[in-house]
mmCIF file of C-alpha atoms in Angstrom:
data_model
loop_
_atom_site.group_PDB
_atom_site.id
_atom_site.type_symbol
_atom_site.label_atom_id
_atom_site.label_comp_id
_atom_site.label_asym_id
_atom_site.label_seq_id
_atom_site.Cartn_x
_atom_site.Cartn_y
_atom_site.Cartn_z
ATOM 1 C CA MET A 1359 -21.052 -2.477 -17.251
ATOM 2 C CA THR A 1360 -21.217 -2.470 -13.460
ATOM 3 C CA ASP A 1361 -17.837 -1.548 -11.990
ATOM 4 C CA ARG A 1362 -16.832 -3.072 -8.657
ATOM 5 C CA ARG A 1363 -15.064 0.226 -7.840
ATOM 6 C CA ASP A 1364 -16.906 3.497 -7.248
ATOM 7 C CA PHE A 1365 -15.220 6.358 -9.103
ATOM 8 C CA ARG A 1366 -18.295 8.612 -9.166
ATOM 9 C CA GLY A 1367 -18.523 9.328 -5.443
ATOM 10 C CA TRP A 1368 -21.110 11.887 -4.383
ATOM 11 C CA SER A 1369 -21.036 13.536 -7.811
ATOM 12 C CA GLY A 1370 -22.598 16.780 -6.640
ATOM 13 C CA ALA A 1371 -25.164 15.077 -4.400
ATOM 14 C CA GLU A 1372 -23.283 15.339 -1.113
ATOM 15 C CA PRO A 1373 -25.284 14.479 2.017
ATOM 16 C CA ALA A 1374 -26.702 17.126 4.293
ATOM 17 C CA PRO A 1375 -24.295 18.159 7.073
ATOM 18 C CA CYS A 1376 -24.631 16.256 10.317
ATOM 19 C CA TRP A 1377 -21.815 17.578 12.535
ATOM 20 C CA PRO A 1378 -22.864 18.308 16.130
ATOM 21 C CA ASP A 1379 -23.468 21.848 17.348
ATOM 22 C CA GLY A 1380 -23.807 23.176 13.808
ATOM 23 C CA ALA A 1381 -20.106 22.716 13.042
ATOM 24 C CA ARG A 1382 -19.250 23.459 9.409
ATOM 25 C CA LEU A 1383 -16.216 21.192 9.220
ATOM 26 C CA ALA A 1384 -14.860 18.289 11.266
ATOM 27 C CA VAL A 1385 -11.159 17.725 11.877
ATOM 28 C CA SER A 1386 -10.017 14.190 12.659
ATOM 29 C CA PHE A 1387 -6.757 14.192 14.637
ATOM 30 C CA VAL A 1388 -5.113 10.761 14.558
ATOM 31 C CA VAL A 1389 -2.023 9.840 16.572
ATOM 32 C CA ASN A 1390 -0.722 6.448 15.476
ATOM 33 C CA VAL A 1391 0.690 4.454 18.395
ATOM 34 C CA GLU A 1392 2.883 1.787 16.804
ATOM 35 C CA GLU A 1393 5.954 1.759 19.021
ATOM 36 C CA GLY A 1394 6.592 -1.739 20.297
ATOM 37 C CA ALA A 1395 4.435 -3.300 17.577
ATOM 38 C CA GLU A 1396 6.955 -2.902 14.768
ATOM 39 C CA LEU A 1397 8.399 -6.127 13.384
ATOM 40 C CA SER A 1398 11.415 -7.159 15.454
ATOM 41 C CA ILE A 1399 13.447 -10.350 15.534
ATOM 42 C CA GLY A 1400 14.239 -9.450 19.134
ATOM 43 C CA ASP A 1401 10.511 -9.824 19.880
ATOM 44 C CA GLY A 1402 10.272 -13.159 18.102
ATOM 45 C CA ASP A 1403 9.091 -11.918 14.685
ATOM 46 C CA THR A 1404 10.471 -13.459 11.506
ATOM 47 C CA ARG A 1405 12.097 -10.192 10.353
ATOM 48 C CA ASN A 1406 12.873 -6.640 11.456
ATOM 49 C CA GLU A 1407 11.001 -3.521 10.462
ATOM 50 C CA SER A 1408 12.757 -1.769 7.575
ATOM 51 C CA THR A 1409 11.095 1.671 7.629
ATOM 52 C CA TYR A 1410 11.345 4.603 9.998
ATOM 53 C CA GLU A 1411 13.280 7.844 9.541
ATOM 54 C CA ILE A 1412 15.919 5.541 8.126
ATOM 55 C CA ARG A 1413 15.173 2.861 5.549
ATOM 56 C CA GLU A 1414 17.427 -0.067 6.151
ATOM 57 C CA GLU A 1415 16.466 -3.605 7.066
ATOM 58 C CA VAL A 1416 18.827 -5.555 9.290
ATOM 59 C CA GLU A 1417 18.346 -9.201 8.403
ATOM 60 C CA HIS A 1418 18.531 -12.343 10.551
ATOM 61 C CA VAL A 1419 19.667 -10.639 13.780
ATOM 62 C CA PRO A 1420 18.018 -8.191 16.245
ATOM 63 C CA ASP A 1421 18.166 -4.492 15.319
ATOM 64 C CA PRO A 1422 18.699 -2.346 18.447
ATOM 65 C CA CYS A 1423 18.964 0.806 16.302
ATOM 66 C CA MET A 1424 15.431 0.454 14.881
ATOM 67 C CA GLU A 1425 14.015 -0.520 18.265
ATOM 68 C CA SER A 1426 15.586 2.586 19.784
ATOM 69 C CA HIS A 1427 14.049 4.819 17.096
ATOM 70 C CA PHE A 1428 10.589 3.455 17.869
ATOM 71 C CA ALA A 1429 11.086 3.802 21.631
ATOM 72 C CA TYR A 1430 11.481 7.584 21.333
ATOM 73 C CA GLY A 1431 7.725 8.027 20.829
ATOM 74 C CA PRO A 1432 6.444 6.807 24.211
ATOM 75 C CA ARG A 1433 9.559 7.977 26.091
ATOM 76 C CA GLN A 1434 9.520 11.600 24.898
ATOM 77 C CA GLY A 1435 7.236 12.415 21.976
ATOM 78 C CA TYR A 1436 3.938 11.376 23.543
ATOM 79 C CA ALA A 1437 4.180 13.989 26.307
ATOM 80 C CA ARG A 1438 4.698 16.802 23.796
ATOM 81 C CA ILE A 1439 1.737 15.686 21.704
ATOM 82 C CA VAL A 1440 -0.715 15.483 24.600
ATOM 83 C CA ARG A 1441 0.478 18.805 25.994
ATOM 84 C CA ALA A 1442 -0.247 20.450 22.640
ATOM 85 C CA LEU A 1443 -3.694 18.851 22.528
ATOM 86 C CA GLU A 1444 -4.480 19.923 26.085
ATOM 87 C CA ALA A 1445 -3.337 23.486 25.431
ATOM 88 C CA SER A 1446 -5.886 23.707 22.616
ATOM 89 C CA GLY A 1447 -8.672 21.748 24.286
ATOM 90 C CA ALA A 1448 -8.733 19.356 21.313
ATOM 91 C CA ARG A 1449 -9.319 15.618 21.451
ATOM 92 C CA ALA A 1450 -7.624 13.034 19.249
ATOM 93 C CA THR A 1451 -7.948 9.428 18.204
ATOM 94 C CA PHE A 1452 -4.921 7.362 19.239
ATOM 95 C CA SER A 1453 -4.860 4.542 16.686
ATOM 96 C CA THR A 1454 -3.060 1.826 18.639
ATOM 97 C CA CYS A 1455 -1.608 -1.595 17.872
ATOM 98 C CA GLY A 1456 -2.605 -4.496 20.102
ATOM 99 C CA ARG A 1457 0.951 -5.420 20.998
ATOM 100 C CA VAL A 1458 1.448 -1.887 22.340
ATOM 101 C CA ALA A 1459 -1.535 -2.433 24.627
ATOM 102 C CA GLU A 1460 0.094 -5.560 26.036
ATOM 103 C CA ARG A 1461 3.525 -4.107 26.685
ATOM 104 C CA ALA A 1462 2.568 -0.505 27.590
ATOM 105 C CA PRO A 1463 -0.951 -0.545 29.089
ATOM 106 C CA TRP A 1464 -0.042 2.495 31.201
ATOM 107 C CA LEU A 1465 0.209 4.546 28.002
ATOM 108 C CA LEU A 1466 -3.314 3.664 26.897
ATOM 109 C CA GLN A 1467 -4.688 4.263 30.363
ATOM 110 C CA ASP A 1468 -3.187 7.753 30.332
ATOM 111 C CA ILE A 1469 -4.674 8.450 26.892
ATOM 112 C CA VAL A 1470 -8.159 7.477 28.086
ATOM 113 C CA ALA A 1471 -7.781 9.424 31.340
ATOM 114 C CA ARG A 1472 -7.071 12.549 29.271
ATOM 115 C CA GLY A 1473 -10.335 12.114 27.383
ATOM 116 C CA HIS A 1474 -9.008 10.863 24.039
ATOM 117 C CA GLU A 1475 -10.238 7.933 21.963
ATOM 118 C CA VAL A 1476 -8.210 4.736 21.552
ATOM 119 C CA SER A 1477 -8.909 2.790 18.360
ATOM 120 C CA CYS A 1478 -7.445 -0.373 16.834
ATOM 121 C CA HIS A 1479 -4.457 -0.309 14.471
ATOM 122 C CA GLY A 1480 -3.901 -4.050 14.058
ATOM 123 C CA TRP A 1481 -2.020 -6.399 16.361
ATOM 124 C CA ARG A 1482 1.375 -5.605 14.934
ATOM 125 C CA TRP A 1483 2.243 -2.676 12.697
ATOM 126 C CA GLU A 1484 1.747 -4.700 9.521
ATOM 127 C CA ARG A 1485 -0.358 -4.988 6.412
ATOM 128 C CA HIS A 1486 -3.313 -7.369 6.223
ATOM 129 C CA ALA A 1487 -3.422 -7.718 2.435
ATOM 130 C CA HIS A 1488 -2.064 -11.291 2.348
ATOM 131 C CA MET A 1489 -3.728 -12.651 5.493
ATOM 132 C CA ASP A 1490 -6.155 -15.502 5.081
ATOM 133 C CA GLN A 1491 -9.628 -14.891 6.444
ATOM 134 C CA GLN A 1492 -9.289 -17.020 9.583
ATOM 135 C CA SER A 1493 -5.933 -15.516 10.564
ATOM 136 C CA GLU A 1494 -7.198 -11.982 10.061
ATOM 137 C CA ALA A 1495 -10.335 -12.647 12.129
ATOM 138 C CA GLU A 1496 -8.110 -13.863 14.954
ATOM 139 C CA VAL A 1497 -5.894 -10.752 14.687
ATOM 140 C CA ILE A 1498 -8.938 -8.470 14.865
ATOM 141 C CA ALA A 1499 -10.328 -10.295 17.911
ATOM 142 C CA ARG A 1500 -6.949 -10.342 19.671
ATOM 143 C CA THR A 1501 -6.374 -6.631 19.049
ATOM 144 C CA HIS A 1502 -9.855 -5.648 20.221
ATOM 145 C CA ALA A 1503 -9.494 -7.725 23.395
ATOM 146 C CA ALA A 1504 -6.052 -6.315 24.239
ATOM 147 C CA LEU A 1505 -7.177 -2.691 23.896
ATOM 148 C CA THR A 1506 -10.318 -3.394 25.907
ATOM 149 C CA ARG A 1507 -8.266 -4.866 28.766
ATOM 150 C CA ALA A 1508 -5.784 -2.008 28.780
ATOM 151 C CA CYS A 1509 -8.312 0.827 28.484
ATOM 152 C CA GLY A 1510 -11.233 -0.538 30.451
ATOM 153 C CA VAL A 1511 -13.499 0.421 27.530
ATOM 154 C CA ALA A 1512 -13.949 -1.339 24.198
ATOM 155 C CA PRO A 1513 -12.602 0.393 21.077
ATOM 156 C CA VAL A 1514 -15.085 1.200 18.308
ATOM 157 C CA GLY A 1515 -12.716 2.130 15.451
ATOM 158 C CA TRP A 1516 -10.204 0.351 13.231
ATOM 159 C CA HIS A 1517 -7.481 1.347 10.779
ATOM 160 C CA THR A 1518 -5.120 -1.136 9.136
ATOM 161 C CA ARG A 1519 -1.540 -0.156 8.393
ATOM 162 C CA SER A 1520 -1.815 0.784 4.718
ATOM 163 C CA ALA A 1521 -3.159 -2.273 2.904
ATOM 164 C CA ALA A 1522 -6.223 -3.955 4.377
ATOM 165 C CA SER A 1523 -7.414 -7.233 2.881
ATOM 166 C CA VAL A 1524 -10.542 -7.664 0.794
ATOM 167 C CA ASN A 1525 -12.144 -9.221 3.907
ATOM 168 C CA THR A 1526 -11.199 -6.679 6.582
ATOM 169 C CA ARG A 1527 -14.387 -4.618 6.700
ATOM 170 C CA ALA A 1528 -16.656 -7.670 6.624
ATOM 171 C CA LEU A 1529 -14.628 -9.230 9.442
ATOM 172 C CA LEU A 1530 -14.923 -6.064 11.540
ATOM 173 C CA LYS A 1531 -18.697 -6.174 11.125
ATOM 174 C CA ALA A 1532 -18.803 -9.880 11.936
ATOM 175 C CA HIS A 1533 -16.742 -9.341 15.088
ATOM 176 C CA GLY A 1534 -19.178 -6.701 16.327
ATOM 177 C CA GLY A 1535 -18.554 -3.568 18.349
ATOM 178 C CA PHE A 1536 -16.823 -1.614 15.597
ATOM 179 C CA ARG A 1537 -18.703 1.520 14.605
ATOM 180 C CA TYR A 1538 -16.237 2.721 11.976
ATOM 181 C CA ASP A 1539 -13.056 2.005 10.070
ATOM 182 C CA SER A 1540 -10.609 4.253 8.219
ATOM 183 C CA ASP A 1541 -9.449 1.739 5.603
ATOM 184 C CA ALA A 1542 -10.359 4.149 2.801
ATOM 185 C CA TYR A 1543 -8.523 7.067 1.206
ATOM 186 C CA ASP A 1544 -11.003 8.057 -1.478
ATOM 187 C CA ASP A 1545 -13.026 10.977 -0.149
ATOM 188 C CA ASP A 1546 -13.197 14.027 2.118
ATOM 189 C CA ILE A 1547 -16.645 13.088 3.411
ATOM 190 C CA PRO A 1548 -17.412 10.089 5.668
ATOM 191 C CA ARG A 1549 -20.094 7.709 4.447
ATOM 192 C CA MET A 1550 -22.286 4.928 5.777
ATOM 193 C CA GLU A 1551 -22.330 1.280 4.795
ATOM 194 C CA GLY A 1552 -25.438 0.119 6.609
ATOM 195 C CA ASP A 1553 -24.848 1.262 10.186
ATOM 196 C CA HIS A 1554 -21.050 1.165 9.759
ATOM 197 C CA VAL A 1555 -19.182 4.452 9.182
ATOM 198 C CA ILE A 1556 -16.329 4.659 6.676
ATOM 199 C CA LEU A 1557 -14.138 7.553 7.787
ATOM 200 C CA PRO A 1558 -11.482 8.076 5.094
ATOM 201 C CA TYR A 1559 -7.874 8.623 6.154
ATOM 202 C CA ALA A 1560 -5.161 10.587 4.322
ATOM 203 C CA PHE A 1561 -1.430 10.126 3.789
ATOM 204 C CA ASP A 1562 -0.644 13.600 2.472
ATOM 205 C CA THR A 1563 -1.681 15.477 5.644
ATOM 206 C CA ASN A 1564 0.515 13.182 7.677
ATOM 207 C CA ASP A 1565 3.872 13.551 9.390
ATOM 208 C CA MET A 1566 5.086 10.418 7.601
ATOM 209 C CA ARG A 1567 6.186 12.965 5.018
ATOM 210 C CA PHE A 1568 9.085 13.939 7.286
ATOM 211 C CA SER A 1569 10.655 10.628 6.208
ATOM 212 C CA PRO A 1570 13.453 10.901 3.608
ATOM 213 C CA GLY A 1571 11.994 11.977 0.293
ATOM 214 C CA GLY A 1572 8.580 12.681 1.803
ATOM 215 C CA GLY A 1573 8.637 16.421 1.135
ATOM 216 C CA PHE A 1574 8.546 17.829 4.696
ATOM 217 C CA VAL A 1575 11.783 19.179 6.136
ATOM 218 C CA GLN A 1576 10.939 22.078 8.442
ATOM 219 C CA ALA A 1577 8.209 21.992 11.111
ATOM 220 C CA ARG A 1578 6.355 24.701 9.204
ATOM 221 C CA ASP A 1579 6.113 22.417 6.157
ATOM 222 C CA PHE A 1580 3.638 20.261 8.091
ATOM 223 C CA SER A 1581 1.610 23.099 9.592
ATOM 224 C CA ASP A 1582 1.427 25.092 6.347
ATOM 225 C CA TYR A 1583 0.269 22.014 4.463
ATOM 226 C CA VAL A 1584 -2.460 20.860 6.834
ATOM 227 C CA ILE A 1585 -3.729 24.411 7.458
ATOM 228 C CA GLY A 1586 -3.903 24.799 3.686
ATOM 229 C CA ALA A 1587 -6.046 21.658 3.514
ATOM 230 C CA PHE A 1588 -8.300 23.026 6.249
ATOM 231 C CA ASP A 1589 -8.733 26.360 4.493
ATOM 232 C CA ARG A 1590 -9.593 24.630 1.228
ATOM 233 C CA LEU A 1591 -12.194 22.382 2.844
ATOM 234 C CA TRP A 1592 -13.679 25.168 4.974
ATOM 235 C CA PRO A 1593 -17.001 25.896 3.225
ATOM 236 C CA LYS A 1594 -17.329 29.491 2.057
ATOM 237 C CA GLY A 1595 -20.916 28.958 0.996
ATOM 238 C CA PRO A 1596 -23.549 26.258 1.429
ATOM 239 C CA PRO A 1597 -22.540 22.679 2.310
ATOM 240 C CA PRO A 1598 -21.054 20.125 1.538
ATOM 241 C CA ARG A 1599 -19.201 19.899 4.805
ATOM 242 C CA GLY A 1600 -16.253 17.559 4.897
ATOM 243 C CA CYS A 1601 -13.697 16.162 7.287
ATOM 244 C CA CYS A 1602 -10.061 17.256 7.341
ATOM 245 C CA ARG A 1603 -7.771 14.411 8.475
ATOM 246 C CA TRP A 1604 -4.375 14.851 10.150
ATOM 247 C CA GLY A 1605 -2.096 11.993 11.109
ATOM 248 C CA CYS A 1606 1.085 11.780 13.138
ATOM 249 C CA ILE A 1607 3.232 9.500 15.262
ATOM 250 C CA CYS A 1608 4.641 10.480 18.623
ATOM 251 C CA GLY A 1609 8.226 9.833 17.572
ATOM 252 C CA SER A 1610 8.009 12.269 14.664
ATOM 253 C CA SER A 1611 5.633 15.122 15.522
ATOM 254 C CA GLY A 1612 6.663 14.706 19.157
ATOM 255 C CA GLY A 1613 10.314 15.446 18.425
ATOM 256 C CA PRO A 1614 11.751 18.837 19.427
ATOM 257 C CA ALA A 1615 12.272 19.940 15.812
ATOM 258 C CA ALA A 1616 8.895 18.860 14.422
ATOM 259 C CA SER A 1617 6.599 19.551 17.392
ATOM 260 C CA PRO A 1618 6.372 23.322 16.768
ATOM 261 C CA GLY A 1619 4.628 22.505 13.463
ATOM 262 C CA TRP A 1620 1.982 20.507 15.308
ATOM 263 C CA ARG A 1621 1.476 23.332 17.806
ATOM 264 C CA ARG A 1622 1.098 25.941 15.038
ATOM 265 C CA CYS A 1623 -2.061 24.173 13.946
ATOM 266 C CA TRP A 1624 -3.858 25.483 17.070
ATOM 267 C CA PRO A 1625 -5.972 27.430 16.472
ATOM 268 C CA ILE A 1626 -6.421 26.023 13.010
ATOM 269 C CA SER A 1627 -7.622 29.275 11.513
ATOM 270 C CA PRO A 1628 -8.895 32.503 13.046
ATOM 271 C CA ARG A 1629 -11.525 32.480 10.297
ATOM 272 C CA ALA A 1630 -13.007 29.202 11.517
ATOM 273 C CA PRO A 1631 -14.839 29.552 14.838
ATOM 274 C CA ALA A 1632 -17.173 26.611 14.321
ATOM 275 C CA SER A 1633 -15.297 23.473 13.416
ATOM 276 C CA GLY A 1634 -15.358 20.254 15.377
ATOM 277 C CA SER A 1635 -12.810 17.632 16.403
ATOM 278 C CA ARG A 1636 -13.404 13.901 16.569
ATOM 279 C CA PRO A 1637 -14.168 12.086 18.839
ATOM 280 C CA GLY A 1638 -17.061 14.019 20.303
ATOM 281 C CA ALA A 1639 -17.079 16.565 17.471
ATOM 282 C CA ARG A 1640 -17.106 19.379 19.961
ATOM 283 C CA SER A 1641 -16.822 22.961 18.801
ATOM 284 C CA ARG A 1642 -13.184 23.875 18.363
ATOM 285 C CA PRO A 1643 -11.889 26.069 21.193
ATOM 286 C CA ALA A 1644 -9.845 29.163 20.504
ATOM 287 C CA GLY A 1645 -6.536 27.466 21.348
ATOM 288 C CA PRO A 1646 -3.304 29.018 22.536
ATOM 289 C CA LYS A 1647 -2.214 32.416 21.274
#
């Protein structure tokens, strides 16, 4: 029987390490920029977003409370995040929705000016699982064009909110210009599909777990967890060499209570002088004391 799903993975035959500058482990820092792209009747969508720190959908009328929650990220949280990154010399990928690029191009321009990557996170902050092929192709093209206009440089990465469709990766390849996507959660090691990179993402090393019932309460819950993941992936002997993925949103990790957890991650570990951060995979600097 040939299974359409691959449960075997590398199975002890992991590829030779390829990180630049001899780095033993890569760390992918992802800041999801979704504020302004959440579903909102006030913006002409058919319904309101139902999930943030609170989980309550207001039906049939605009929801100023939810819109205000999302607005905290660009108004306050973003500055704390980029200051923490600059203090450490690290670079991040800002996974950004197309509608954000249209309504806040200044934010993307600042991200690029600081030397970070901007990648695509869909047009709106929504799943693609039920999109027909033509509609999804149009969403991909519209998102790519909006980010290109705002940034002055074309994005090369894509990550769908949670559920991609069965066509998403093929549509990204057909569009052209995309070098990788993160619509996979099944490995610690990136892999190639032809000349296209699949860079797996992770939900456990993610500040979404500060949401009710998610398991994180104190800022140290986040930092202890992701540093633990780093220490486990840090090779103590020969390769394989993997990629540790961290995810956050500006409105959560950028808040005054949670941001100390993000800052505690720099330096990641005093035992790890030769890791790299994406994009650029440069050797990790010492970071703040």
